[in-house]
């Protein structure tokens, strides 16, 4: 193997949220970061930047925008104009700023639940209300209830749809046709779309990512797309992300909110890492996706053989496996705590992702196979008791 994803990198004691927040005996397979070293090209770029030795306020160079433009046009067929990009410190701050820019207090923001938990806090922190449209559960994957979405969008208080594509935590990659139906509903009702596409690089064969802004100019003009290399290249701690807003008036409002929220500056390491990832990281990313997909297949086969009463949802994108634990009869918050207490294994309780998550657990499979094997053994022992 050209790249090493099997070596276990000790992370405990490094100030790591994933490993240092739980007690030392707990195996953490929860928060969405990976237990792999960053791509060699990123490591080399950061070493060069460290050797310079001065880390003052950062001017984002033209090469930053060129790297974004070239990556997305070559890999995803999405042409991003330099002047449409607003850089910031992360996708969550970006989402919060866009909500602030595009809503008034008391507006409703539509979400398709279960969905990334920070969506709810970003909405409420901006004094808006959540308009929850539950996804429709099927054993072979979730679908969107378009009638319910249209009804929610028709509410005069609904001003924004907060979309997640690929969708965390259910692992769906929305198709172009699904996205067009979403876009038509939002256009017809004057609802602005914020599309969180942070997991866009982590899709698997047969499930291509469609950037929202490639649906058509009229849709792009009434949207803002959030992107970052942080998930795919495991550099969340470097705090770098971008908002793509093609309409100048929209962009001006968002830029004002970014400055109001004081998230308008980025650090030199994030800039260097993004350029390296988008310029030189494609080969590493392709190898990573293959490794993650085989981790998923390993999990799928484990559950099919040893835990048939606990189906997992098909994984089209992300490295987050959604496990149906309804056979236990217990809510996921109780299950997740019992899992910690009895097997020293930490997963995310599905209840934190809103409606429909009550009987699910979310498993992070972005780790060396040996770690995954240990986690599955613990999880298997636990679920076999029910």
Short mmCIF file of C-alpha atoms in Angstrom, two decimals:
data_model
loop_
_atom_site.label_atom_id
_atom_site.label_comp_id
_atom_site.label_asym_id
_atom_site.label_seq_id
_atom_site.Cartn_x
_atom_site.Cartn_y
_atom_site.Cartn_z
CA UNK A 1 0.00 0.00 0.00
CA UNK A 2 1.41 3.39 -1.02
CA UNK A 3 -0.11 5.13 2.00
CA UNK A 4 -0.26 3.72 5.51
CA UNK A 5 -3.72 3.74 7.09
CA UNK A 6 -3.08 0.70 9.30
CA UNK A 7 -0.55 2.10 11.78
CA UNK A 8 -2.16 3.15 15.04
CA UNK A 9 -1.18 6.71 15.93
CA UNK A 10 -1.41 7.28 19.72
CA UNK A 11 -3.58 10.37 20.16
CA UNK A 12 -4.33 10.26 23.88
CA UNK A 13 -2.46 13.03 25.68
CA UNK A 14 -2.20 15.21 22.57
CA UNK A 15 -5.02 17.54 23.56
CA UNK A 16 -7.37 15.60 21.31
CA UNK A 17 -11.12 16.05 21.80
CA UNK A 18 -11.86 12.59 20.45
CA UNK A 19 -9.44 10.70 22.71
CA UNK A 20 -8.81 12.98 25.69
CA UNK A 21 -12.39 13.90 26.59
CA UNK A 22 -13.42 10.33 27.49
CA UNK A 23 -11.75 8.46 30.33
CA UNK A 24 -8.50 6.75 29.40
CA UNK A 25 -9.99 3.25 29.21
CA UNK A 26 -12.72 4.24 26.75
CA UNK A 27 -12.32 3.50 23.05
CA UNK A 28 -13.69 6.58 21.24
CA UNK A 29 -15.53 6.02 17.97
CA UNK A 30 -17.74 9.08 18.13
CA UNK A 31 -16.79 12.60 16.98
CA UNK A 32 -16.15 12.97 13.24
CA UNK A 33 -12.42 13.11 12.90
CA UNK A 34 -10.10 10.40 11.61
CA UNK A 35 -7.32 8.51 13.38
CA UNK A 36 -4.99 8.79 10.38
CA UNK A 37 -2.08 11.13 9.82
CA UNK A 38 -2.71 13.88 7.32
CA UNK A 39 -1.57 13.41 3.73
CA UNK A 40 2.21 13.59 3.26
CA UNK A 41 1.87 16.63 1.02
CA UNK A 42 0.12 18.47 3.86
CA UNK A 43 2.74 17.41 6.39
CA UNK A 44 5.51 18.64 4.07
CA UNK A 45 3.75 21.95 3.49
CA UNK A 46 3.29 22.53 7.20
CA UNK A 47 6.93 21.70 7.91
CA UNK A 48 8.03 24.30 5.39
CA UNK A 49 5.70 26.85 6.96
CA UNK A 50 6.99 26.06 10.46
CA UNK A 51 10.58 26.46 9.30
CA UNK A 52 9.82 30.04 8.32
CA UNK A 53 9.30 30.66 12.02
CA UNK A 54 7.01 33.70 11.93
CA UNK A 55 3.27 33.22 12.33
CA UNK A 56 1.66 36.62 12.17
CA UNK A 57 -1.63 37.77 10.73
CA UNK A 58 -2.34 35.90 7.53
CA UNK A 59 -2.90 37.31 4.07
CA UNK A 60 -4.68 34.73 1.92
CA UNK A 61 -2.79 34.55 -1.41
CA UNK A 62 -4.10 34.20 -4.94
CA UNK A 63 -2.73 30.65 -4.98
CA UNK A 64 -5.32 29.74 -2.33
CA UNK A 65 -8.22 30.65 -4.61
CA UNK A 66 -6.55 29.05 -7.60
CA UNK A 67 -6.18 25.78 -5.70
CA UNK A 68 -9.89 25.79 -4.82
CA UNK A 69 -10.90 26.64 -8.38
CA UNK A 70 -8.71 24.02 -10.01
CA UNK A 71 -9.68 21.25 -7.57
CA UNK A 72 -13.42 21.68 -7.88
CA UNK A 73 -13.51 22.12 -11.65
CA UNK A 74 -11.31 19.09 -12.27
CA UNK A 75 -12.80 16.80 -9.65
CA UNK A 76 -16.44 17.86 -9.55
CA UNK A 77 -17.13 19.95 -12.64
CA UNK A 78 -17.89 22.99 -10.49
CA UNK A 79 -16.40 26.27 -11.65
CA UNK A 80 -15.88 28.55 -8.64
CA UNK A 81 -15.07 32.19 -9.32
CA UNK A 82 -12.49 33.71 -7.01
CA UNK A 83 -14.69 36.63 -6.06
CA UNK A 84 -17.47 34.29 -4.91
CA UNK A 85 -15.32 32.77 -2.13
CA UNK A 86 -15.35 33.97 1.48
CA UNK A 87 -12.84 32.25 3.74
CA UNK A 88 -13.49 31.63 7.41
CA UNK A 89 -12.42 29.43 10.31
CA UNK A 90 -14.84 26.54 9.92
CA UNK A 91 -18.08 25.32 8.43
CA UNK A 92 -20.07 25.72 11.66
CA UNK A 93 -19.06 29.40 12.03
CA UNK A 94 -19.85 29.78 8.33
CA UNK A 95 -23.34 28.34 8.75
CA UNK A 96 -24.02 30.53 11.75
CA UNK A 97 -22.91 33.65 9.89
CA UNK A 98 -25.01 32.83 6.83
CA UNK A 99 -28.09 32.26 8.97
CA UNK A 100 -27.45 35.60 10.64
CA UNK A 101 -27.11 37.27 7.25
CA UNK A 102 -30.15 35.73 5.59
CA UNK A 103 -32.74 35.65 8.38
CA UNK A 104 -34.43 37.88 10.92
CA UNK A 105 -35.11 36.82 14.51
CA UNK A 106 -38.22 34.67 14.60
CA UNK A 107 -37.74 33.24 11.11
CA UNK A 108 -37.87 29.51 10.56
CA UNK A 109 -34.94 27.50 9.23
CA UNK A 110 -35.85 24.15 7.66
CA UNK A 111 -33.77 21.05 8.37
CA UNK A 112 -34.11 17.45 7.22
CA UNK A 113 -33.71 15.36 10.34
CA UNK A 114 -31.97 13.40 11.70
CA UNK A 115 -29.17 15.81 10.88
CA UNK A 116 -25.87 17.19 12.20
CA UNK A 117 -26.49 18.40 15.73
CA UNK A 118 -24.77 21.78 15.32
CA UNK A 119 -27.46 22.80 12.84
CA UNK A 120 -29.89 23.13 15.72
CA UNK A 121 -27.62 25.28 17.86
CA UNK A 122 -26.66 27.52 14.93
CA UNK A 123 -30.34 28.14 14.24
CA UNK A 124 -31.28 28.86 17.84
CA UNK A 125 -28.20 30.98 18.51
CA UNK A 126 -29.41 33.28 15.76
CA UNK A 127 -32.84 33.55 17.41
CA UNK A 128 -34.57 31.54 14.73
CA UNK A 129 -36.86 28.53 15.04
CA UNK A 130 -36.27 25.05 13.68
CA UNK A 131 -38.73 23.82 11.07
CA UNK A 132 -38.10 20.10 11.18
CA UNK A 133 -38.94 17.96 8.14
CA UNK A 134 -38.14 14.35 9.11
CA UNK A 135 -36.53 12.18 6.48
CA UNK A 136 -38.45 9.02 5.58
CA UNK A 137 -36.73 5.92 6.90
CA UNK A 138 -36.29 2.83 4.74
CA UNK A 139 -33.98 -0.11 5.53
CA UNK A 140 -32.15 0.58 2.27
CA UNK A 141 -31.68 4.30 2.96
CA UNK A 142 -33.53 7.48 3.82
CA UNK A 143 -35.57 9.53 1.35
CA UNK A 144 -36.92 13.06 1.45
CA UNK A 145 -40.62 13.68 2.08
CA UNK A 146 -41.02 16.32 -0.62
CA UNK A 147 -44.65 17.04 0.25
CA UNK A 148 -43.67 17.83 3.82
CA UNK A 149 -40.75 19.91 2.59
CA UNK A 150 -43.03 21.90 0.29
CA UNK A 151 -45.46 22.52 3.15
CA UNK A 152 -42.66 23.72 5.41
CA UNK A 153 -41.26 25.98 2.69
CA UNK A 154 -44.71 27.52 2.10
CA UNK A 155 -44.79 28.82 5.68
CA UNK A 156 -44.34 32.62 5.43
CA UNK A 157 -41.88 32.48 8.33
CA UNK A 158 -39.61 29.99 6.54
CA UNK A 159 -36.67 31.87 5.06
CA UNK A 160 -33.84 29.30 4.87
CA UNK A 161 -33.29 25.60 4.21
CA UNK A 162 -30.17 24.21 5.87
CA UNK A 163 -29.14 21.26 3.70
CA UNK A 164 -26.49 18.62 4.39
CA UNK A 165 -24.94 16.86 1.37
CA UNK A 166 -23.54 14.26 1.85
CA UNK A 167 -25.90 13.89 4.76
CA UNK A 168 -24.59 13.43 8.29
CA UNK A 169 -25.51 11.14 10.06
CA UNK A 170 -27.54 8.93 7.69
CA UNK A 171 -24.86 8.58 4.98
CA UNK A 172 -26.99 9.61 1.99
CA UNK A 173 -25.51 11.39 -1.00
CA UNK A 174 -28.41 13.29 -2.54
CA UNK A 175 -28.83 12.70 -6.26
CA UNK A 176 -29.02 15.49 -8.81
CA UNK A 177 -32.74 14.83 -9.27
CA UNK A 178 -33.37 15.05 -5.53
CA UNK A 179 -31.40 18.28 -5.30
CA UNK A 180 -33.33 19.76 -8.22
CA UNK A 181 -36.63 19.00 -6.48
CA UNK A 182 -35.31 20.66 -3.34
CA UNK A 183 -34.13 23.65 -5.37
CA UNK A 184 -37.46 24.05 -7.15
CA UNK A 185 -39.39 23.98 -3.89
CA UNK A 186 -37.12 26.57 -2.34
CA UNK A 187 -37.18 28.81 -5.41
CA UNK A 188 -40.97 28.69 -5.66
CA UNK A 189 -41.30 29.69 -2.00
CA UNK A 190 -38.51 32.23 -1.73
CA UNK A 191 -36.46 30.05 0.62
CA UNK A 192 -32.69 30.59 0.61
CA UNK A 193 -30.54 27.43 0.64
CA UNK A 194 -27.45 26.92 2.78
CA UNK A 195 -25.72 23.72 1.64
CA UNK A 196 -23.19 22.16 4.01
CA UNK A 197 -20.95 20.10 1.72
CA UNK A 198 -18.08 19.45 4.13
CA UNK A 199 -18.16 15.69 3.44
CA UNK A 200 -18.23 16.15 -0.34
CA UNK A 201 -14.96 14.33 -1.00
CA UNK A 202 -16.01 11.26 0.96
CA UNK A 203 -18.38 9.48 -1.41
CA UNK A 204 -18.25 5.96 -2.73
CA UNK A 205 -18.66 4.22 -6.08
CA UNK A 206 -22.03 4.87 -7.70
CA UNK A 207 -22.85 7.85 -5.48
CA UNK A 208 -21.35 10.94 -7.02
CA UNK A 209 -21.47 14.25 -5.18
CA UNK A 210 -23.41 16.99 -6.96
CA UNK A 211 -22.41 20.51 -5.86
CA UNK A 212 -25.55 22.55 -5.25
CA UNK A 213 -24.20 25.39 -7.35
CA UNK A 214 -24.02 23.18 -10.45
CA UNK A 215 -27.81 22.80 -10.55
CA UNK A 216 -28.24 26.07 -12.44
CA UNK A 217 -27.56 29.79 -12.17
CA UNK A 218 -30.97 30.68 -10.74
CA UNK A 219 -30.51 28.20 -7.90
CA UNK A 220 -26.92 29.18 -7.23
CA UNK A 221 -27.91 32.82 -6.91
CA UNK A 222 -30.19 32.00 -3.99
CA UNK A 223 -27.77 29.81 -2.09
CA UNK A 224 -24.53 29.71 -0.16
CA UNK A 225 -22.37 26.58 -0.17
CA UNK A 226 -19.98 25.66 2.65
CA UNK A 227 -16.88 23.63 1.78
CA UNK A 228 -13.68 22.65 3.53
CA UNK A 229 -10.87 20.10 3.20
CA UNK A 230 -11.11 19.47 6.95
CA UNK A 231 -13.07 16.18 6.94
CA UNK A 232 -11.54 14.54 3.89
CA UNK A 233 -7.96 15.44 4.79
CA UNK A 234 -8.33 15.23 8.59
CA UNK A 235 -7.27 18.81 9.32
CA UNK A 236 -10.25 20.11 11.31
CA UNK A 237 -7.90 21.51 13.96
CA UNK A 238 -6.33 23.84 11.40
CA UNK A 239 -9.63 25.71 11.13
CA UNK A 240 -10.10 26.57 7.49
CA UNK A 241 -13.31 26.65 5.44
CA UNK A 242 -14.94 28.58 2.61
CA UNK A 243 -18.34 29.93 1.69
CA UNK A 244 -19.24 30.14 -1.98
CA UNK A 245 -21.89 32.78 -2.66
CA UNK A 246 -22.26 33.81 -6.30
CA UNK A 247 -24.72 36.68 -5.86
CA UNK A 248 -22.86 39.90 -4.94
CA UNK A 249 -25.64 41.21 -2.69
CA UNK A 250 -25.88 37.91 -0.82
CA UNK A 251 -22.10 37.79 -0.53
CA UNK A 252 -22.00 41.28 0.93
CA UNK A 253 -24.54 40.35 3.60
CA UNK A 254 -22.64 37.19 4.49
CA UNK A 255 -19.31 39.03 4.59
CA UNK A 256 -20.83 41.55 6.99
CA UNK A 257 -22.06 38.73 9.24
CA UNK A 258 -18.67 36.98 9.11
CA UNK A 259 -17.09 40.18 10.40
CA UNK A 260 -19.83 40.76 12.99
CA UNK A 261 -19.22 37.25 14.32
CA UNK A 262 -15.42 37.85 14.37
CA UNK A 263 -14.61 34.76 12.26
CA UNK A 264 -13.03 36.67 9.39
CA UNK A 265 -9.42 35.68 10.07
CA UNK A 266 -7.71 32.37 9.39
CA UNK A 267 -4.34 30.97 10.40
CA UNK A 268 -1.31 30.38 8.15
CA UNK A 269 -1.34 26.61 8.69
CA UNK A 270 -4.90 26.27 7.47
CA UNK A 271 -4.07 28.22 4.33
CA UNK A 272 -0.95 26.16 3.62
CA UNK A 273 -2.75 22.88 4.28
CA UNK A 274 -5.66 23.72 1.98
CA UNK A 275 -3.35 24.63 -0.89
CA UNK A 276 -1.34 21.44 -0.44
CA UNK A 277 -4.45 19.26 -0.17
CA UNK A 278 -6.07 20.64 -3.30
CA UNK A 279 -2.84 20.79 -5.30
CA UNK A 280 -1.20 17.51 -4.33
CA UNK A 281 -3.62 15.43 -2.26
CA UNK A 282 -5.79 13.67 -4.84
CA UNK A 283 -3.84 10.41 -4.88
CA UNK A 284 -3.84 10.16 -1.08
CA UNK A 285 -7.56 10.97 -0.95
CA UNK A 286 -8.37 8.26 -3.48
CA UNK A 287 -6.47 5.72 -1.36
CA UNK A 288 -8.22 6.93 1.79
CA UNK A 289 -11.66 6.55 0.24
CA UNK A 290 -10.83 3.01 -0.79
CA UNK A 291 -9.67 2.19 2.75
CA UNK A 292 -12.77 3.73 4.31
CA UNK A 293 -15.07 1.88 1.94
CA UNK A 294 -13.45 -1.44 2.84
CA UNK A 295 -13.86 -0.54 6.51
CA UNK A 296 -17.55 -0.06 5.78
CA UNK A 297 -17.77 -3.42 4.04
CA UNK A 298 -16.08 -5.01 7.05
CA UNK A 299 -18.66 -3.43 9.36
CA UNK A 300 -21.54 -4.41 7.08
CA UNK A 301 -20.44 -8.04 6.98
CA UNK A 302 -19.86 -8.12 10.75
CA UNK A 303 -23.39 -6.93 11.45
CA UNK A 304 -24.94 -9.23 8.86
CA UNK A 305 -23.21 -12.25 10.37
CA UNK A 306 -23.24 -11.51 14.09
CA UNK A 307 -25.87 -8.82 14.67
CA UNK A 308 -28.66 -9.38 12.14
CA UNK A 309 -31.23 -7.77 14.43
CA UNK A 310 -29.34 -4.47 14.23
CA UNK A 311 -29.26 -3.35 10.59
CA UNK A 312 -26.89 -0.65 9.47
CA UNK A 313 -27.84 1.86 6.80
CA UNK A 314 -26.06 1.68 3.44
CA UNK A 315 -23.14 4.10 3.39
CA UNK A 316 -23.07 6.27 0.28
CA UNK A 317 -20.88 8.98 1.76
CA UNK A 318 -19.05 10.09 4.94
CA UNK A 319 -17.30 7.67 7.31
CA UNK A 320 -20.19 7.59 9.76
CA UNK A 321 -22.24 4.40 10.02
CA UNK A 322 -25.84 4.73 11.21
CA UNK A 323 -26.93 1.71 13.27
CA UNK A 324 -30.58 0.83 13.89
CA UNK A 325 -30.82 -0.26 17.53
CA UNK A 326 -34.61 -0.21 17.82
CA UNK A 327 -34.56 -3.94 18.63
CA UNK A 328 -33.24 -3.05 22.10
CA UNK A 329 -36.35 -1.05 22.94
CA UNK A 330 -34.13 1.58 24.53
CA UNK A 331 -33.47 5.15 23.52
CA UNK A 332 -30.05 5.91 22.12
CA UNK A 333 -28.99 8.17 24.99
CA UNK A 334 -29.49 5.29 27.41
CA UNK A 335 -27.83 2.83 25.03
CA UNK A 336 -24.77 5.01 24.49
CA UNK A 337 -24.24 5.44 28.22
CA UNK A 338 -24.67 1.72 28.87
CA UNK A 339 -22.15 1.05 26.09
CA UNK A 340 -19.63 3.26 27.87
CA UNK A 341 -20.35 1.74 31.26
CA UNK A 342 -20.31 -1.90 30.15
CA UNK A 343 -17.84 -2.02 27.26
CA UNK A 344 -15.85 1.23 27.50
CA UNK A 345 -16.87 2.13 23.95
CA UNK A 346 -18.08 5.60 23.00
CA UNK A 347 -20.45 6.16 20.08
CA UNK A 348 -22.80 9.04 19.36
CA UNK A 349 -26.38 8.75 20.54
CA UNK A 350 -28.74 9.28 17.62
CA UNK A 351 -31.09 11.40 19.71
CA UNK A 352 -28.67 14.32 19.43
CA UNK A 353 -29.44 14.53 15.70
CA UNK A 354 -33.13 15.28 16.19
CA UNK A 355 -36.29 13.51 15.12
CA UNK A 356 -35.82 9.96 13.95
CA UNK A 357 -32.54 9.44 15.75
CA UNK A 358 -33.89 8.13 19.03
CA UNK A 359 -33.11 4.46 18.39
CA UNK A 360 -29.87 4.87 16.43
CA UNK A 361 -26.18 5.00 17.23
CA UNK A 362 -23.54 6.66 15.03
CA UNK A 363 -20.25 4.83 14.57
CA UNK A 364 -17.09 6.52 13.24
CA UNK A 365 -15.17 4.00 11.11
CA UNK A 366 -12.30 6.31 10.11
CA UNK A 367 -9.61 4.42 11.97
CA UNK A 368 -7.07 1.64 11.40
CA UNK A 369 -8.64 -1.77 10.86
CA UNK A 370 -7.27 -3.07 14.16
CA UNK A 371 -9.04 -0.29 16.06
CA UNK A 372 -12.23 -0.94 14.15
CA UNK A 373 -12.02 -4.65 14.93
CA UNK A 374 -11.66 -3.95 18.64
CA UNK A 375 -14.59 -1.54 18.56
CA UNK A 376 -16.81 -4.03 16.76
CA UNK A 377 -15.95 -6.78 19.24
CA UNK A 378 -17.03 -4.53 22.11
CA UNK A 379 -20.16 -3.41 20.28
CA UNK A 380 -21.00 -6.99 19.34
CA UNK A 381 -20.75 -8.18 22.95
CA UNK A 382 -22.97 -5.32 24.06
CA UNK A 383 -25.74 -5.66 21.47
CA UNK A 384 -25.77 -9.45 21.78
CA UNK A 385 -27.17 -9.06 25.30
CA UNK A 386 -30.46 -7.74 23.94
#
